[in-house]
Coordinates of C-alpha atoms in Angstrom, one line a residue:
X1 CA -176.0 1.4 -155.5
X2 CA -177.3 -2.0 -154.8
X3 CA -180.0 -1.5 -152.3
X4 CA -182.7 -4.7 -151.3
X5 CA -185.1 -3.5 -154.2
X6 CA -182.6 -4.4 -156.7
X7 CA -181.9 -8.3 -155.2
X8 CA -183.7 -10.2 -157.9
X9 CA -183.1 -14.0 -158.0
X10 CA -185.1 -14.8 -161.1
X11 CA -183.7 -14.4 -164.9
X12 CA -186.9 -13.1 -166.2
X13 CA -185.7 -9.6 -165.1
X14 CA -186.2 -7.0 -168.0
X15 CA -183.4 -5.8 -169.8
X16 CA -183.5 -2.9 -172.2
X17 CA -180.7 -2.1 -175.1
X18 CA -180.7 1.4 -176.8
X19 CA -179.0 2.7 -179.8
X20 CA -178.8 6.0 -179.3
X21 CA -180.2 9.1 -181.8
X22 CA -177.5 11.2 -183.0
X23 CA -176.8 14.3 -182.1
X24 CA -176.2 15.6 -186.1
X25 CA -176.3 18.9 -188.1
X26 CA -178.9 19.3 -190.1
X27 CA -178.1 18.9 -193.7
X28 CA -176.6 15.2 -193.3
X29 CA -178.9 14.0 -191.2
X30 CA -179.9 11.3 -194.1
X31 CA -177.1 10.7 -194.6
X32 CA -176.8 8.6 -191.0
X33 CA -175.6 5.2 -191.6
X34 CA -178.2 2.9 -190.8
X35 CA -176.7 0.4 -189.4
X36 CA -178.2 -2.8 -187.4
X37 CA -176.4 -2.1 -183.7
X38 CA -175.0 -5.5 -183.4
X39 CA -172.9 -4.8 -180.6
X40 CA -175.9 -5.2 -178.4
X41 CA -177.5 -8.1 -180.5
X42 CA -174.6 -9.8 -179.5
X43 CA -175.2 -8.7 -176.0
X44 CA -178.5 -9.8 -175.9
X45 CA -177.5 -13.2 -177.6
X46 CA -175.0 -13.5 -174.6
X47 CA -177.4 -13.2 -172.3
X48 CA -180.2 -15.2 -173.7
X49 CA -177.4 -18.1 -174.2
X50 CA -176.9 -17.7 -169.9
X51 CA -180.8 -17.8 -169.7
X52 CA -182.2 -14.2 -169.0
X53 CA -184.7 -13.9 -171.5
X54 CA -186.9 -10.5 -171.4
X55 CA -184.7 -8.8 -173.2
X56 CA -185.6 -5.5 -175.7
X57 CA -183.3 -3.3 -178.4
X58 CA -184.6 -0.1 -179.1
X59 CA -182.3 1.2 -182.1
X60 CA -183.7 5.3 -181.9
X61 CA -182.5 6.2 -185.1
X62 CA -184.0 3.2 -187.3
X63 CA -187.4 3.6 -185.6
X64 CA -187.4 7.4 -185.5
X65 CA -187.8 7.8 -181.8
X66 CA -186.8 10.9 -179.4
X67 CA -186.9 11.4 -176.3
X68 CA -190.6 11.5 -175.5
X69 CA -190.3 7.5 -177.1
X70 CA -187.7 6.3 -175.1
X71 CA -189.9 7.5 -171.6
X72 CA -192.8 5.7 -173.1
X73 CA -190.6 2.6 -173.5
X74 CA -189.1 2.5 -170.1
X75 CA -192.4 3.5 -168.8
X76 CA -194.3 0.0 -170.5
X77 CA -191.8 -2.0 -170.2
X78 CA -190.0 -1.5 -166.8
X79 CA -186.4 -2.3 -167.3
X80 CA -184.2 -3.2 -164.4
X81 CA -181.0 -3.1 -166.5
X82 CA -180.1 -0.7 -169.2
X83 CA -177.7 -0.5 -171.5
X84 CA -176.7 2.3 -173.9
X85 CA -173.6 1.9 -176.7
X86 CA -172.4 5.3 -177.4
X87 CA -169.7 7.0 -179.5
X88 CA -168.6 10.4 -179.1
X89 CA -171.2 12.4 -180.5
X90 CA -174.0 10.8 -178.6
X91 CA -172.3 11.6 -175.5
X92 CA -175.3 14.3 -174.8
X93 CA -177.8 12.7 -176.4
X94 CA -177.2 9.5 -173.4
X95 CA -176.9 12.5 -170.8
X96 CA -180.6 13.3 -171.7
X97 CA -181.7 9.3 -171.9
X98 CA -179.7 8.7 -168.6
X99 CA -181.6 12.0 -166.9
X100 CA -185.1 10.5 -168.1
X101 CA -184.4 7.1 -166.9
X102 CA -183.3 8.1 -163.4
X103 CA -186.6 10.2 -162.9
X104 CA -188.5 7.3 -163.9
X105 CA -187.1 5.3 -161.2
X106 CA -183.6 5.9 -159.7
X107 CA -182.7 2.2 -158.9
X108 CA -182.6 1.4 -163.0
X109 CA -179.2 -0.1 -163.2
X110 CA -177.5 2.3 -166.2
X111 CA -174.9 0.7 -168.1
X112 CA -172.9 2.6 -170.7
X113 CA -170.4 1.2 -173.1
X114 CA -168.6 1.9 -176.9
X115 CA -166.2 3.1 -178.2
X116 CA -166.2 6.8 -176.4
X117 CA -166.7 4.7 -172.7
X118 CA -163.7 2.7 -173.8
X119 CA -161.9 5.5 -174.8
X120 CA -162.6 7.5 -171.5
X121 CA -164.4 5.5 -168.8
X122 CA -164.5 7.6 -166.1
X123 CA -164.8 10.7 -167.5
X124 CA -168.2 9.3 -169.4
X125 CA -169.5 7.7 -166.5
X126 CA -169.7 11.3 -165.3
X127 CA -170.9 13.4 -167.9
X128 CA -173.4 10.4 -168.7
X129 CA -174.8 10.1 -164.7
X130 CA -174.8 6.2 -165.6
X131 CA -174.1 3.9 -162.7
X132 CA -171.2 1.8 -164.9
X133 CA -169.1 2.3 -167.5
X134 CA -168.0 -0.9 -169.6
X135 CA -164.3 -0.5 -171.1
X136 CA -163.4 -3.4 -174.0
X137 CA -165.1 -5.8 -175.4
X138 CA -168.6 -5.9 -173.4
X139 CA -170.2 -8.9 -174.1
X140 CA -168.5 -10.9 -171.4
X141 CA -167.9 -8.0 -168.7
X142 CA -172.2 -7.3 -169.5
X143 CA -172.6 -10.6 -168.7
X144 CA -170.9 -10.6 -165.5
X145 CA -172.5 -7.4 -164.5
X146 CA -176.2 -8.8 -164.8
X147 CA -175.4 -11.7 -163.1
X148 CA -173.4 -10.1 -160.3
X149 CA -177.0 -7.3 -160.0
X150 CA -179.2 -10.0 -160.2
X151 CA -177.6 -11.6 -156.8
X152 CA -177.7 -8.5 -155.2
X153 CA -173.3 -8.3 -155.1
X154 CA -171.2 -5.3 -156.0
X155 CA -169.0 -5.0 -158.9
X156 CA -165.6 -5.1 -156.8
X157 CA -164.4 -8.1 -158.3
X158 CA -166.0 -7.5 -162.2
X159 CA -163.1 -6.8 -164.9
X160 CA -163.5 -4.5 -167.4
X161 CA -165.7 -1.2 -165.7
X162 CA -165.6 1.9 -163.8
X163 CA -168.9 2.1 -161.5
X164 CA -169.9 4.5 -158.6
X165 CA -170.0 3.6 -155.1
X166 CA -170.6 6.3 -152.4
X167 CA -169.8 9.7 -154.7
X168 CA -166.7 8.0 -155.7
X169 CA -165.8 6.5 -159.4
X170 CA -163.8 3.0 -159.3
X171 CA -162.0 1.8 -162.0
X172 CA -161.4 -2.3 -162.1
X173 CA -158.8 -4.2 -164.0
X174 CA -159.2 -4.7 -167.9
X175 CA -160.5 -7.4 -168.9
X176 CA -158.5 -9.5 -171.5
X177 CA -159.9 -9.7 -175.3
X178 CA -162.1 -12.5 -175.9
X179 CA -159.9 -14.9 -178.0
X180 CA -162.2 -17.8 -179.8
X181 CA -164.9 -15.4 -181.5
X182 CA -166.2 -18.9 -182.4
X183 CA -167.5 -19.3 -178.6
X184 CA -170.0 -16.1 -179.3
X185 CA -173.7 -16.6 -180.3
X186 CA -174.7 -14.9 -183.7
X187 CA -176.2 -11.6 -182.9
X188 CA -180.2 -11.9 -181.8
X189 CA -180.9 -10.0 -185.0
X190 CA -184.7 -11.0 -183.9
X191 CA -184.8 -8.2 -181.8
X192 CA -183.9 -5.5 -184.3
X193 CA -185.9 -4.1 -187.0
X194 CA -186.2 -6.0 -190.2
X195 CA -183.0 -5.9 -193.1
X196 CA -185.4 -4.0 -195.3
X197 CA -186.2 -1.5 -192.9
X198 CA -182.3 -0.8 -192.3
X199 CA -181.4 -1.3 -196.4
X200 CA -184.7 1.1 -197.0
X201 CA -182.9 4.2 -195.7
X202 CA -179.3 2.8 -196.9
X203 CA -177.0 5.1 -199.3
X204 CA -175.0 2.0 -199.3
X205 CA -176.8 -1.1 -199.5
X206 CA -176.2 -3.3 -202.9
X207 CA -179.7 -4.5 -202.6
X208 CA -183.2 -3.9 -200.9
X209 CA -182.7 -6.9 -197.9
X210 CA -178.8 -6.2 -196.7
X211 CA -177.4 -6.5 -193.3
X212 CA -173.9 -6.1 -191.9
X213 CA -171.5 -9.2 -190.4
X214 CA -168.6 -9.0 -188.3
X215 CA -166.0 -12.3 -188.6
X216 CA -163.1 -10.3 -187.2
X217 CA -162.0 -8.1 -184.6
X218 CA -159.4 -5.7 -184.1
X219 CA -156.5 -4.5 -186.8
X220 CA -152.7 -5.3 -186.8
X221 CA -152.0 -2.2 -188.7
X222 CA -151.5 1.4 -187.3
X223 CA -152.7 3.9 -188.8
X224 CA -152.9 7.2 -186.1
X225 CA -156.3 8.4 -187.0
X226 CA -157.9 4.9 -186.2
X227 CA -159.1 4.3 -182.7
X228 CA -158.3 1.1 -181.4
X229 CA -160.1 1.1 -177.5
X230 CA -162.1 -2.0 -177.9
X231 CA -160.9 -4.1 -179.8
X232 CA -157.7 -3.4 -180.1
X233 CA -154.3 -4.3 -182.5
X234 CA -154.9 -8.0 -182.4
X235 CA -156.2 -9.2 -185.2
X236 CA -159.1 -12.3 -184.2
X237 CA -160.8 -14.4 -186.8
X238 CA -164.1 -16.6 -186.7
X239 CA -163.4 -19.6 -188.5
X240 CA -165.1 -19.8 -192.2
X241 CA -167.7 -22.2 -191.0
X242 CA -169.0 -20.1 -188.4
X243 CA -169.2 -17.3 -190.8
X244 CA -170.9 -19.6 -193.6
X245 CA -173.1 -20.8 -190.5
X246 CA -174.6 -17.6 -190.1
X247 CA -174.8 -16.2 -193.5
X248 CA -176.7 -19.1 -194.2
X249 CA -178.7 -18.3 -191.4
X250 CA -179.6 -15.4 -192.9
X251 CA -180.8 -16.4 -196.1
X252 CA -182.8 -18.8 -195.4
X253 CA -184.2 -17.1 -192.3
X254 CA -184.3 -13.3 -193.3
X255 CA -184.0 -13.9 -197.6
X256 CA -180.6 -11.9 -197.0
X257 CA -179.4 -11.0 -200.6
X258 CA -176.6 -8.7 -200.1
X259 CA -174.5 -8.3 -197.0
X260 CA -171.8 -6.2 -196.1
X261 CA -168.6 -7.3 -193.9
X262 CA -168.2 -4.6 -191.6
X263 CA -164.6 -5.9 -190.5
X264 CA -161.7 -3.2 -189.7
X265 CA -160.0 -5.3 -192.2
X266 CA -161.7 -8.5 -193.9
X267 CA -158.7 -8.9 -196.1
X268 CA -156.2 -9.6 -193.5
X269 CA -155.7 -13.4 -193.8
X270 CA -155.5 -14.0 -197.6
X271 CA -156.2 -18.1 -196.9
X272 CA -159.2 -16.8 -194.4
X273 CA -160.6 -15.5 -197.2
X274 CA -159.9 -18.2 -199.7
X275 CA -162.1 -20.7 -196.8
X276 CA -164.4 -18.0 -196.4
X277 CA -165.0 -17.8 -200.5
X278 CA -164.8 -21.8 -200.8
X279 CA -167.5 -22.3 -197.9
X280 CA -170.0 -19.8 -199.5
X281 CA -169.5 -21.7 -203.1
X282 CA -169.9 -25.2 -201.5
X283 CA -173.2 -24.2 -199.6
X284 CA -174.6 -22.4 -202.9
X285 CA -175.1 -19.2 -201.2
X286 CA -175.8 -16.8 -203.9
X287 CA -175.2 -13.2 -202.1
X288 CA -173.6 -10.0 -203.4
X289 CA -171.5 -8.5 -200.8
X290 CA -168.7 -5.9 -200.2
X291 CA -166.0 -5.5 -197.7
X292 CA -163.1 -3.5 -195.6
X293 CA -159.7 -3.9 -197.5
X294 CA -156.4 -2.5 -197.5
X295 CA -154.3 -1.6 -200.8
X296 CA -151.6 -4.0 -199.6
X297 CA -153.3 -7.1 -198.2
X298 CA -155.1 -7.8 -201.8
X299 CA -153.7 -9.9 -204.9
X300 CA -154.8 -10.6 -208.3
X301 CA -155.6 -13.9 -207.3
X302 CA -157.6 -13.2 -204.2
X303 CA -160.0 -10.9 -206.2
X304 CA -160.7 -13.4 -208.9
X305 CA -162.2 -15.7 -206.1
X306 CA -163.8 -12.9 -204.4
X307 CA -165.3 -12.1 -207.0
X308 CA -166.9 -15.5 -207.8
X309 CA -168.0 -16.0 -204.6
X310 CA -170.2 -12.9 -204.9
X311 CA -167.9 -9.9 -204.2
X312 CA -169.2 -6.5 -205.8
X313 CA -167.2 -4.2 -203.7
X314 CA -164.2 -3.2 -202.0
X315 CA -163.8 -0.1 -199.6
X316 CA -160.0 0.8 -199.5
X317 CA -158.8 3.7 -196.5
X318 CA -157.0 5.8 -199.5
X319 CA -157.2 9.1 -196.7
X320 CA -154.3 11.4 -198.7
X321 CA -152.8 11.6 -202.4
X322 CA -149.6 13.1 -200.3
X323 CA -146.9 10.4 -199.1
X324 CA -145.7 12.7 -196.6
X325 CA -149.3 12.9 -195.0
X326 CA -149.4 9.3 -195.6
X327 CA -146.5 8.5 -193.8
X328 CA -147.3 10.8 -190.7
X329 CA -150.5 9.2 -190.5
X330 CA -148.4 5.8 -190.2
X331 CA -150.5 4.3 -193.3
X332 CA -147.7 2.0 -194.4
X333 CA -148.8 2.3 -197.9
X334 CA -147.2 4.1 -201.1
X335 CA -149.3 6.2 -203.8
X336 CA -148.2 3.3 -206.4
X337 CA -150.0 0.6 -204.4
X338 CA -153.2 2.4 -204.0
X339 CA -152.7 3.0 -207.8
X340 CA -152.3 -1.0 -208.4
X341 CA -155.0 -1.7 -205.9
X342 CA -157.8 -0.1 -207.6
X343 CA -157.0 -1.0 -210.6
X344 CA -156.6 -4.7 -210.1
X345 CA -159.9 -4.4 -208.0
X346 CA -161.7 -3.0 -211.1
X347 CA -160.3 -5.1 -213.7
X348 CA -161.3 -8.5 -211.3
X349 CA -165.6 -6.7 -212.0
X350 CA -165.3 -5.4 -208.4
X351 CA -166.3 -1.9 -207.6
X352 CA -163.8 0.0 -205.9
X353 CA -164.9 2.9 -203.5
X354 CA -162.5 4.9 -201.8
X355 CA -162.2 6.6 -198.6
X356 CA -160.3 10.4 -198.2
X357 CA -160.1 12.4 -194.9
X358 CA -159.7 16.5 -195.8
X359 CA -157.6 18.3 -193.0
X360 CA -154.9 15.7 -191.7
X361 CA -152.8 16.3 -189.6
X362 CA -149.7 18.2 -191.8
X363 CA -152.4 19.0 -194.5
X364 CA -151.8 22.5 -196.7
X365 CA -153.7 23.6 -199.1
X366 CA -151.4 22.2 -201.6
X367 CA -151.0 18.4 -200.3
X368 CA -155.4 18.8 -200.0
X369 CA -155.6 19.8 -203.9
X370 CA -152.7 16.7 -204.4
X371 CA -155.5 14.6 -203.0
X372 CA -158.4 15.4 -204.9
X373 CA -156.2 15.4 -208.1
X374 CA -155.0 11.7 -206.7
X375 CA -158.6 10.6 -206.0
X376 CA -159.9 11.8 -209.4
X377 CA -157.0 9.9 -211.4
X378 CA -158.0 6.3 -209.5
X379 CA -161.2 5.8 -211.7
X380 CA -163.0 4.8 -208.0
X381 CA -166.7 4.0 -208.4
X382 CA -167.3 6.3 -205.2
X383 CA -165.6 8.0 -203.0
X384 CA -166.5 8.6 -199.2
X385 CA -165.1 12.0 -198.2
X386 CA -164.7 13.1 -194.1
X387 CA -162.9 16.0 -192.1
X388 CA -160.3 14.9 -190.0
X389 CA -161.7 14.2 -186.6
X390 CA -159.1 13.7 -183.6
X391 CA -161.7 11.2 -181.9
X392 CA -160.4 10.6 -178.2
X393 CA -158.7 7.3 -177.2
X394 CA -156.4 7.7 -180.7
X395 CA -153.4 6.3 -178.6
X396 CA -151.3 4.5 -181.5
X397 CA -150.6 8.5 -182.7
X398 CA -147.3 8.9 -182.2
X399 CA -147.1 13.1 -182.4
X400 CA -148.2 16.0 -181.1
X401 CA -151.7 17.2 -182.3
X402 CA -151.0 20.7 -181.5
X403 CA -148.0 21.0 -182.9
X404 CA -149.9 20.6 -186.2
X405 CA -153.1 22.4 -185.8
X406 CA -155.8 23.0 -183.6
X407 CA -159.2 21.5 -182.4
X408 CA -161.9 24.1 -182.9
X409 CA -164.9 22.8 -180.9
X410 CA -165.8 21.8 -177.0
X411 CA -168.5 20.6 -177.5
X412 CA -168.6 16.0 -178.0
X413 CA -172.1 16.4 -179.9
X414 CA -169.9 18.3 -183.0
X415 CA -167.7 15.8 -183.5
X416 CA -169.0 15.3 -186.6
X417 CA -166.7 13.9 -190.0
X418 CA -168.9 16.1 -192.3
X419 CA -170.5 19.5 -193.0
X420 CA -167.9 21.3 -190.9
X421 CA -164.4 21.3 -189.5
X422 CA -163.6 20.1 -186.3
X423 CA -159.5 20.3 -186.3
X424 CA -157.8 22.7 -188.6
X425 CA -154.2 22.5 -189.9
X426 CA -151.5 24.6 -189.2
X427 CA -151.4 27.7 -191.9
X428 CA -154.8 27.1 -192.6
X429 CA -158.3 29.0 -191.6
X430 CA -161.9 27.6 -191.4
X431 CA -162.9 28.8 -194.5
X432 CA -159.9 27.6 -196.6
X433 CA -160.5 24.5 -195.1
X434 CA -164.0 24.3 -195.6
X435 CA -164.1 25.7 -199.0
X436 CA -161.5 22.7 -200.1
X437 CA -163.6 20.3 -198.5
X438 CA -166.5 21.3 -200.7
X439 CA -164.2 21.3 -203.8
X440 CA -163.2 17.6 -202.6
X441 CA -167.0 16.4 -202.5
X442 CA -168.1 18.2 -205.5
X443 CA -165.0 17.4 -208.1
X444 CA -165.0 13.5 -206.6
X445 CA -168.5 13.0 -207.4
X446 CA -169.0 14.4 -210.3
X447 CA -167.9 11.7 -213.1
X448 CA -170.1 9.1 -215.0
X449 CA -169.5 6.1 -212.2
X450 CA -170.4 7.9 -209.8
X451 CA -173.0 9.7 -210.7
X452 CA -174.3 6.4 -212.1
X453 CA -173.7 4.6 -208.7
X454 CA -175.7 7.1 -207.1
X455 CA -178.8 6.8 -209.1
X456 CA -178.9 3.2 -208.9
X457 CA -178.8 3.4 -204.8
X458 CA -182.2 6.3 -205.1
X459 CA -184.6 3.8 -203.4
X460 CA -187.5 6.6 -202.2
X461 CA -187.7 9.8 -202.0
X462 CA -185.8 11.0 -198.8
X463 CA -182.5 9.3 -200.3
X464 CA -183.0 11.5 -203.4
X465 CA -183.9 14.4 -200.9
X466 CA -180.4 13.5 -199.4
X467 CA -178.4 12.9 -202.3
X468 CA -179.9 16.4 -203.4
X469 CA -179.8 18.3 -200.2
X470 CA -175.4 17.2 -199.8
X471 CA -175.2 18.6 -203.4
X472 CA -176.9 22.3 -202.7
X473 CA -174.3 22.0 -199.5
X474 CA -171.2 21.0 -201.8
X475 CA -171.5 24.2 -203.9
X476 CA -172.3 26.8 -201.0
X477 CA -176.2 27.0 -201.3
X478 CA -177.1 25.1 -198.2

């Protein structure tokens, strides 16, 4: 794999970062979070703190390119490395990108890495045709891997990757979890397109310049839908100075107004937040922002300061109105508390928005209509609705998918959370399943806060085409 060709002393090699497109059904494809990748800003800000400096990001779906872009891109700018994040549904959309890139020039180290790769390394480096798969955490193990190209060396001793050598796929050791997020540069956010672009096409942003932070990794809880490949159970915290640090950064160097903590789980470490709310007051910073929360880790208390430190809303994983399904799904919560927790969150001026997934595991018809009754009872803002996806790499489950259902599709590019099922319950069809879904999204979205919410967030016409488009789908005509 490492011929003389690739034995490049100097740091001023070029290194290329892509975001994949998505490989999406029609009807949502608006509806596509658009999200800043900072996986790979953080990459890049890795590798720009070691010195290698001709770095590019290429996020496909933010600047609307296809294929036909991509070969431009690698064409001008002759990478050496490339790196693609992927989750499960892009797997065949990297397939294509990988293909492209090894026409254009075979010796094009191609690095894959996410939460799919994580999941299953080997069996991505294979249906990707990339030369190494990175499993965990990547920022270190990416790292490693330039550095260890750059010299000419082989990967033998690099933690953290499967790679190809002669026909054959070798899997290293893991590599541990990085623990003092402190030690990581902020993401090189300069390499991305702007907030507004990102917050432009945004169902979700609170304002017109948002971007997304992450001051935590991993989760300590264990619920069985939730993969946990990369980061998993251990719960790591920056400290609240190096999260003031770079939301100050922000402001004053993108006018952030609004950001959104894209934690698993900001609420965690009720005195993390208390530091966290105290070091935005002190410093004057002036932001709206919303969060990741769980219906048990909040107080009274803790929303009265989150509130005055600029909290506007709080996105609890609510999934079923049905303690049974609850409790299969290893939630650790009780209907009462998700009952007190949105209530409490509304009463402190916080928005709550809640999160339901139609088709668990143990689902019936009558536990499905139990949760939309539930979820139309909470008085939620919004509510984020999804099909029950068995994503692979779901190792905390602790039962026997099949012995509850069955998957439908083959095929990673439609494993998709909306427009259609991808696992049905036992005693159930397609159609039931389907038909309950739309009776979920249309009866949950169709009150006064909502409805209001959903204007507010129209910012141009193809989020209106969107919001317009999902609602034809809800009730059968699309």
């Amino acid at each position: 794999m490492i011929n003389g060709e690739n034995k490049i002393k100097n740091k001023n090699i070029p290194i290329l970062f892509i975001a994949p497109f998505f490989s999406l059904l029609p009807t949502f494809d608006e509806f596509v979070s658009k999200t800043p990748p900072l996986g790979l800003a953080y990459l890049a800000a890795v590798l720009k703190k070691s010195g290698f400096n001709n770095i590019r990001i290429v996020d496909m779906l933010a600047e609307k390119m296809g294929c036909e872009q991509i070969k431009e891109e690698i064409l001008r700018f002759k990478p050496a490395i490339l790196g693609i994040t992927l989750t499960t549904r892009q797997v065949n959309s990297v397939a294509k990108i990988v293909k492209i890139i090894k026409e254009i020039n075979p010796n094009i180290l191609c690095v894959v890495g996410g939460v799919h790769p994580s999941a299953l390394p080997e069996r991505t480096l294979e249906e990707t045709n990339a030369d190494v798969c990175v499993f965990g955490e990547g920022e270190l193990t990416m790292l490693e891997i330039t550095k260890t190209f750059t010299e000419g060396r082989e990967f033998d001793s690099i933690e953290g990757i499967v790679f190809k050598r002669g026909g054959l796929i070798k899997k290293n050791s893991p590599r541990a979890l990085i623990e003092h997020l402190d030690s990581l540069p902020f993401p090189a956010r300069h390499l991305l397109p702007t907030p507004e672009e990102y917050s432009r096409n945004s169902q979700t942003a609170l304002t017109k310049n948002e971007t997304v932070i992450i001051t935590s990794r991993g989760c300590p809880f264990r619920c069985a839908f939730c993969d946990k490949s990369v980061f998993g159970r251990t719960h790591r915290v920056r400290s609240a100075k190096n999260v003031a640090d770079e939301i100050e950064l922000l402001v004053k160097e993108y006018n952030i107004k609004s950001i959104r903590f894209y934690d698993d789980l900001f609420t965690a470490l009720p005195k993390r937040v208390e530091e966290i709310c105290q070091e935005l007051r002190k410093r004057n910073l002036k932001i709206k922002w919303s969060c990741e929360s769980r219906v048990n880790t909040i107080n009274p208390a803790m929303l009265a300061m989150m509130r005055e430190a600029g909290c506007v809303e709080m996105h609890f994983g609510i999934e079923s109105g049905n303690q049974e399904i609850l409790n299969l799904q290893q939630k650790d919560i009780t209907l009462e508390q998700i009952r007190t927790a949105v209530k409490i969150t509304n009463e402190a001026g916080i928005n709550s928005r809640g999160y339901f997934i139609i088709g668990l595991p143990g689902d019936t018809r009558k536990t499905i209509i139990e949760t939309i009754k539930f979820g139309k009872s909470l008085n939620l803002k919004n509510a984020g609705i999804f099909f029950y996806v068995p994503f692979p790499g779901l190792f905390e489950r602790k039962y026997n998918l099949e012995d509850y259902g069955r998957v439908l599709i083959k095929e990673w590019k439609d494993y998709v959370v909306f427009e259609k099922p991808v696992y049905i319950p036992k005693g159930m069809t397609e159609t039931e399943l389907l038909k309950l879904y739309r009776r979920a999204y249309l009866e949950m979205h169709l009150n006064f806060k909502s409805i209001v919410n959903l204007l507010r967030r129209i910012k141009n016409i193809s989020i209106l085409k969107a919001y317009f488009q999902a609602f034809l789908w809800s009730i059968g005509l699309k």
